[in-house]
Short mmCIF file of C-alpha atoms and ligand atoms in Angstrom, two decimals:
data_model
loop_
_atom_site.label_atom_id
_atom_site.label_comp_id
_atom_site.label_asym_id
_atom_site.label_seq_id
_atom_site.Cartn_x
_atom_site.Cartn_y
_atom_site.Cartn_z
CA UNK A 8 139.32 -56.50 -49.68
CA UNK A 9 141.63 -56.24 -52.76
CA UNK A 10 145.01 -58.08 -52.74
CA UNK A 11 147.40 -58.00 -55.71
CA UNK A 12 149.77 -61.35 -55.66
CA UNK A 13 152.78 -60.19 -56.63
CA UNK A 14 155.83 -62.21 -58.12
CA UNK A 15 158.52 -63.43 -61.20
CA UNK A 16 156.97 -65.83 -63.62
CA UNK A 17 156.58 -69.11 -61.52
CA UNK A 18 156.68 -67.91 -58.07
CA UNK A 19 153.66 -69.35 -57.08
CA UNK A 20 151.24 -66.24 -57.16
CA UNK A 21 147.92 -68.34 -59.11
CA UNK A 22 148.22 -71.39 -56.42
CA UNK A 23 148.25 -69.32 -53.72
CA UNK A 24 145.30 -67.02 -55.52
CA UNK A 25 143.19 -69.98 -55.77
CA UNK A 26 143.54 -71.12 -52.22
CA UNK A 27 142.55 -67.58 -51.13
CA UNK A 28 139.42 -67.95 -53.47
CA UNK A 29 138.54 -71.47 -52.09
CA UNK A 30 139.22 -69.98 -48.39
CA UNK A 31 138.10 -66.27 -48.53
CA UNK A 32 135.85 -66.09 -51.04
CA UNK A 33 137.87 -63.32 -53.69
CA UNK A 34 137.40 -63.52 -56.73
CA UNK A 35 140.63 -64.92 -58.99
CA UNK A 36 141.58 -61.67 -61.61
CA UNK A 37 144.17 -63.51 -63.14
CA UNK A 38 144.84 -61.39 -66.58
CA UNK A 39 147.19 -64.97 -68.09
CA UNK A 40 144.26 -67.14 -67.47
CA UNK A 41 141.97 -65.01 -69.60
CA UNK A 42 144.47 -64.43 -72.26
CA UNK A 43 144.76 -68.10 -72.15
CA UNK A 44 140.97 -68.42 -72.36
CA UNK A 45 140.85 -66.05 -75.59
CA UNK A 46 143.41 -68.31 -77.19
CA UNK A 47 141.38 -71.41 -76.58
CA UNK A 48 138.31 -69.94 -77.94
CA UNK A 49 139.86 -68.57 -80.97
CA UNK A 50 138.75 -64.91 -80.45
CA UNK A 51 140.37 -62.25 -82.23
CA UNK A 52 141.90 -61.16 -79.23
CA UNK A 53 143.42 -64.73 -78.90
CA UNK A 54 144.95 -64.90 -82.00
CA UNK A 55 146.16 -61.44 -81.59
CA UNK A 56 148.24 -61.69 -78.07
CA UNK A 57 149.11 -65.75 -78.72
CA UNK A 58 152.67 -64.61 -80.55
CA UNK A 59 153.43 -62.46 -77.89
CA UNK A 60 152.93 -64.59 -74.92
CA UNK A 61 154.84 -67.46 -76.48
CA UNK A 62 157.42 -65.45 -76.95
CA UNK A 63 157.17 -64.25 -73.18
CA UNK A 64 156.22 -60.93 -73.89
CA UNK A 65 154.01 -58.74 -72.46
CA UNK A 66 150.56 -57.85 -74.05
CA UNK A 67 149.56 -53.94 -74.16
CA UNK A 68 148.73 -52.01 -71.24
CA UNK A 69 145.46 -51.40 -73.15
CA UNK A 70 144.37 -54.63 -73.58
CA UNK A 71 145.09 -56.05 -70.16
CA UNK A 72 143.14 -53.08 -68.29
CA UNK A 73 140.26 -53.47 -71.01
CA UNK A 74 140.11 -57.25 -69.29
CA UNK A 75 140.20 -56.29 -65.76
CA UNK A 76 137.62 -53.42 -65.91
CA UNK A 77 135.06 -56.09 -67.87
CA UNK A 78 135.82 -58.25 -64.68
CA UNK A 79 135.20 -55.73 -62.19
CA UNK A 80 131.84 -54.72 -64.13
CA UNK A 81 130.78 -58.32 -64.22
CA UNK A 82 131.72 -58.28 -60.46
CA UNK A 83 130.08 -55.56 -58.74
CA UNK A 84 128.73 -57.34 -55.62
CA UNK A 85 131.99 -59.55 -54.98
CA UNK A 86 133.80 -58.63 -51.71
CA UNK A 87 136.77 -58.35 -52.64
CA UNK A 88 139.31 -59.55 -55.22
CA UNK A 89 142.73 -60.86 -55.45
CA UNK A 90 144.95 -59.93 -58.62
CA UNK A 91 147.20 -62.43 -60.05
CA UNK A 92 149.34 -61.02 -62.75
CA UNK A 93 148.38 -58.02 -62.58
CA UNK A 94 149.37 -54.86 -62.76
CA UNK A 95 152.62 -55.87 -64.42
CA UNK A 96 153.41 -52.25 -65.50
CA UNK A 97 153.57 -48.62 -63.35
CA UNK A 98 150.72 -47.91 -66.14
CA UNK A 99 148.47 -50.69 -65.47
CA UNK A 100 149.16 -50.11 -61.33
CA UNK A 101 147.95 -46.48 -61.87
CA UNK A 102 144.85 -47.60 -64.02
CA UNK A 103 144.26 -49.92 -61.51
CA UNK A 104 143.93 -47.50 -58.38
CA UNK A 105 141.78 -45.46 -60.70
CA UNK A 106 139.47 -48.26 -62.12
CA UNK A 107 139.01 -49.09 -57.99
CA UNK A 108 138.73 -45.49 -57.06
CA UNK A 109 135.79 -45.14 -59.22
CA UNK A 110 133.95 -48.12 -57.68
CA UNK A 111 134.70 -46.21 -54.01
CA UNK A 112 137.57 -49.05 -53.49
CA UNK A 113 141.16 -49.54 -53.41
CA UNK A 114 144.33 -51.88 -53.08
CA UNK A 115 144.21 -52.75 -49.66
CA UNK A 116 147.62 -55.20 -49.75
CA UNK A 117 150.06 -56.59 -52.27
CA UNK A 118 152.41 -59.71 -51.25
CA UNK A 119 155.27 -60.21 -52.52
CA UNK A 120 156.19 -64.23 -52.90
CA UNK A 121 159.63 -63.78 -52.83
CA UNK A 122 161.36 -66.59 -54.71
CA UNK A 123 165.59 -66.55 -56.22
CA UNK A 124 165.81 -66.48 -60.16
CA UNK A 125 167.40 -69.70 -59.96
CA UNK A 126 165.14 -71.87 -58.60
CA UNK A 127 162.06 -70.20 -61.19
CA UNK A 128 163.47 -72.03 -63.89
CA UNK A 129 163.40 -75.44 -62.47
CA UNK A 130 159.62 -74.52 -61.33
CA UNK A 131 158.81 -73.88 -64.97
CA UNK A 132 160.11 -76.83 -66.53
CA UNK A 133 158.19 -78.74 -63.87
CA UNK A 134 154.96 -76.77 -64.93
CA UNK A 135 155.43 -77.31 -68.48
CA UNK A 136 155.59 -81.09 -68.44
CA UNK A 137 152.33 -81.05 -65.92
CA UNK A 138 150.70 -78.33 -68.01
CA UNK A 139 152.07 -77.83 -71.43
CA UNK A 140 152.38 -74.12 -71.44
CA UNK A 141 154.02 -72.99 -74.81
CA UNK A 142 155.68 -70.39 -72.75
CA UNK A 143 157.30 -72.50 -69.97
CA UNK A 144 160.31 -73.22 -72.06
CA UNK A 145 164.28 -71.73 -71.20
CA UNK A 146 164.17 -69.32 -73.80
CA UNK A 147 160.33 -67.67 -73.22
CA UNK A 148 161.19 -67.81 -69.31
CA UNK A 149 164.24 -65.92 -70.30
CA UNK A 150 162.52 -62.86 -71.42
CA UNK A 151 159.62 -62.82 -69.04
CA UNK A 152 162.02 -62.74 -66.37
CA UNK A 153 163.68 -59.88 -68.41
CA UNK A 154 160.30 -58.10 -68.37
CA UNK A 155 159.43 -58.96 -64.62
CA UNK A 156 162.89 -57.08 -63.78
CA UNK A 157 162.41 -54.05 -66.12
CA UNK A 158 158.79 -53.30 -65.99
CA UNK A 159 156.86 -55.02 -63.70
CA UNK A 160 159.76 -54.72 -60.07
CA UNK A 161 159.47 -51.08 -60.37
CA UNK A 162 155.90 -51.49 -59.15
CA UNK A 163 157.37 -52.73 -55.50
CA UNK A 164 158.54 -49.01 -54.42
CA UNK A 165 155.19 -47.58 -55.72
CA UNK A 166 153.55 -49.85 -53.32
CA UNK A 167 156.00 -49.79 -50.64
CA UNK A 168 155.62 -46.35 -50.71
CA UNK A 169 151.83 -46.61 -49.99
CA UNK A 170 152.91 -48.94 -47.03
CA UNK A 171 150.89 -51.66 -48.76
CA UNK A 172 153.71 -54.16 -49.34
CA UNK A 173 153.95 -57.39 -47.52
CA UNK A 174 156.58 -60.03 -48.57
CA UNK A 175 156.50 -63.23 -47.93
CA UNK A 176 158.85 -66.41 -48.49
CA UNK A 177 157.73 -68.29 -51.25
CA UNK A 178 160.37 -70.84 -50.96
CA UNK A 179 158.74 -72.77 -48.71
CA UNK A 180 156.19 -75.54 -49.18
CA UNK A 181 152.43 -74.22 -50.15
CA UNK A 182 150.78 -75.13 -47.08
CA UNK A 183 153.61 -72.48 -45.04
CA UNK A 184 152.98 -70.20 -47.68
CA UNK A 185 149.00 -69.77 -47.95
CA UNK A 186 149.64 -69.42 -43.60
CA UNK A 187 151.53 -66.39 -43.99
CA UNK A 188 149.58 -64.72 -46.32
CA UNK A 189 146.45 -65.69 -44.53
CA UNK A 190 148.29 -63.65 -41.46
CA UNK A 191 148.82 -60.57 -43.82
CA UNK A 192 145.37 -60.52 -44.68
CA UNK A 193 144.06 -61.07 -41.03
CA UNK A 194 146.15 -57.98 -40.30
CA UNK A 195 144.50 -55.89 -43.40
CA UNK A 196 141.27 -56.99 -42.94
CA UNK A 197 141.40 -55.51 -39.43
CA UNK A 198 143.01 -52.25 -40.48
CA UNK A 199 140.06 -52.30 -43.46
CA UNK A 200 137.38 -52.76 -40.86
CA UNK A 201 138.79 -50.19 -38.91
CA UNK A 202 139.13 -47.66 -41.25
CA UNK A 203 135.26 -48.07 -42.64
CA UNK A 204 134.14 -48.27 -38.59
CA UNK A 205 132.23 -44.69 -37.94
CA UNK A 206 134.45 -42.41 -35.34
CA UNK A 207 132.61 -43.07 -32.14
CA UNK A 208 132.98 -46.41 -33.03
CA UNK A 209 136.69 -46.39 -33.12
CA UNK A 210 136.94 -44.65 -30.22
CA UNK A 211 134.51 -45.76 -28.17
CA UNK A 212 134.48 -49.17 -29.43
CA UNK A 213 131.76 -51.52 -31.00
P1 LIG B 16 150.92 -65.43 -66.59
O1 LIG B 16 150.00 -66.60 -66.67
O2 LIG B 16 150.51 -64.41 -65.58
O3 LIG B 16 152.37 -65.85 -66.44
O4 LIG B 16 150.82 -64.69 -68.00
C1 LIG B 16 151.14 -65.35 -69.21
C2 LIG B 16 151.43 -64.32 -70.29
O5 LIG B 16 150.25 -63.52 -70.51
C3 LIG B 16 152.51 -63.29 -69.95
O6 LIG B 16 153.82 -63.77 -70.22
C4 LIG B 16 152.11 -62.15 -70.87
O7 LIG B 16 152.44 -62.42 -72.21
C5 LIG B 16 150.61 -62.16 -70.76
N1 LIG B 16 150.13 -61.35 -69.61
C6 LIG B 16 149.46 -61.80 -68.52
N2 LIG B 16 149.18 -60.79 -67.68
C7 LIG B 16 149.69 -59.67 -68.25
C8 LIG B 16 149.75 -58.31 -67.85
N3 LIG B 16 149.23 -57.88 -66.68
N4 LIG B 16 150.35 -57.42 -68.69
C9 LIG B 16 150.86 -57.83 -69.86
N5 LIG B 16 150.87 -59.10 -70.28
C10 LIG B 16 150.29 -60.03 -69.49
#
């Protein structure tokens, strides 16, 4: 199963991805982390994206999907995966249902933590004293809420569209949080199992 957390800057979407790992067994895609990781290893590709995330840009489309697909590759038996900033972009959502489609797979449900502007702030100067991240500062947050709005929001019709949108409150405390997404994905996984059952099996049961 293949689950895209979906969210502003700060809503929540890699805790919630890493108690679905822990409980599920999915495998974490988070495209920030590995960024993150390139930096810290002082790859070209680090050095190359670190301006642009402190600033609270967004990296190309290019490189991003050039991450993912290495991931899937290195991935191939895994049952399933759960996206964590990513897509961000209508171009990296369509690269996405095309890098899947090749491996016979798709999106099977994106959730949407639904969290108010105003309170994301206040979440990333928390986060930046606990974790230090150069781009969990006012002005950064600023523009990667800017860019969350503009480019990465116009993904929620595409997948509403699909009927693969689920949103959830992510307001409330983790533990009430991770309980309604595990509900969501109860309710895909049956629709999933469903859909690969063999006709006489869905009718007949089994
Ligand atoms: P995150 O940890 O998801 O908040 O990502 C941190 C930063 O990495 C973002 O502000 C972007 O600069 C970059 N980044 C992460 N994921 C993507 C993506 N899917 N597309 C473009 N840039 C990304």
């Amino acid at each position: 199963m293949n689950i895209i957390m979906f969210g502003p800057p700060a809503a929540g979407k890699g805790t919630q991805a890493k108690l679905l790992t822990a409980q599920r067994g999915l495998i974490q895609l988070s495209t920030g982390d590995m960024l993150r990781a390139a930096r810290t290893s002082g790859s070209d590709l680090g050095k190359k994206v670190a301006g642009i995330m402190d600033r609270g840009d967004l990296v190309s489309d290019e490189i991003v999907i050039a991450l993912i697909e290495e991931q899937l590759d290195l991935n191939k038996d895994a049952s399933g995966f759960i996206f964590d900033g990513f897509p961000r972009t209508v171009e990296q959502a369509k690269a996405l249902d095309k890098s899947l489609q090749a491996r016979d797979q798709e999106v099977n449900g994106v959730v949407r933590l639904c969290v108010d502007d105003n309170v994301l702030l206040g979440r990333v100067e928390k986060r930046f004293k606990e974790e230090g991240r150069k781009d969990d500062n006012a002005e950064s947050f600023k523009i990667r809420l800017g860019n969350y709005h503009e480019q990465t929001a116009p993904l929620l019709p595409y997948y509403a569209a699909q009927g693969k949108l689920t949103e959830v409150d992510g307001l409330a405390e983790i533990d009430t949080v991770a309980s309604a997404i595990a509900q969501v994905l109860d309710m895909q996984k049956t629709d999933v199992e469903s859909s690969t059952k063999p006709w006489w099996k869905r009718i007949f049961g089994g």
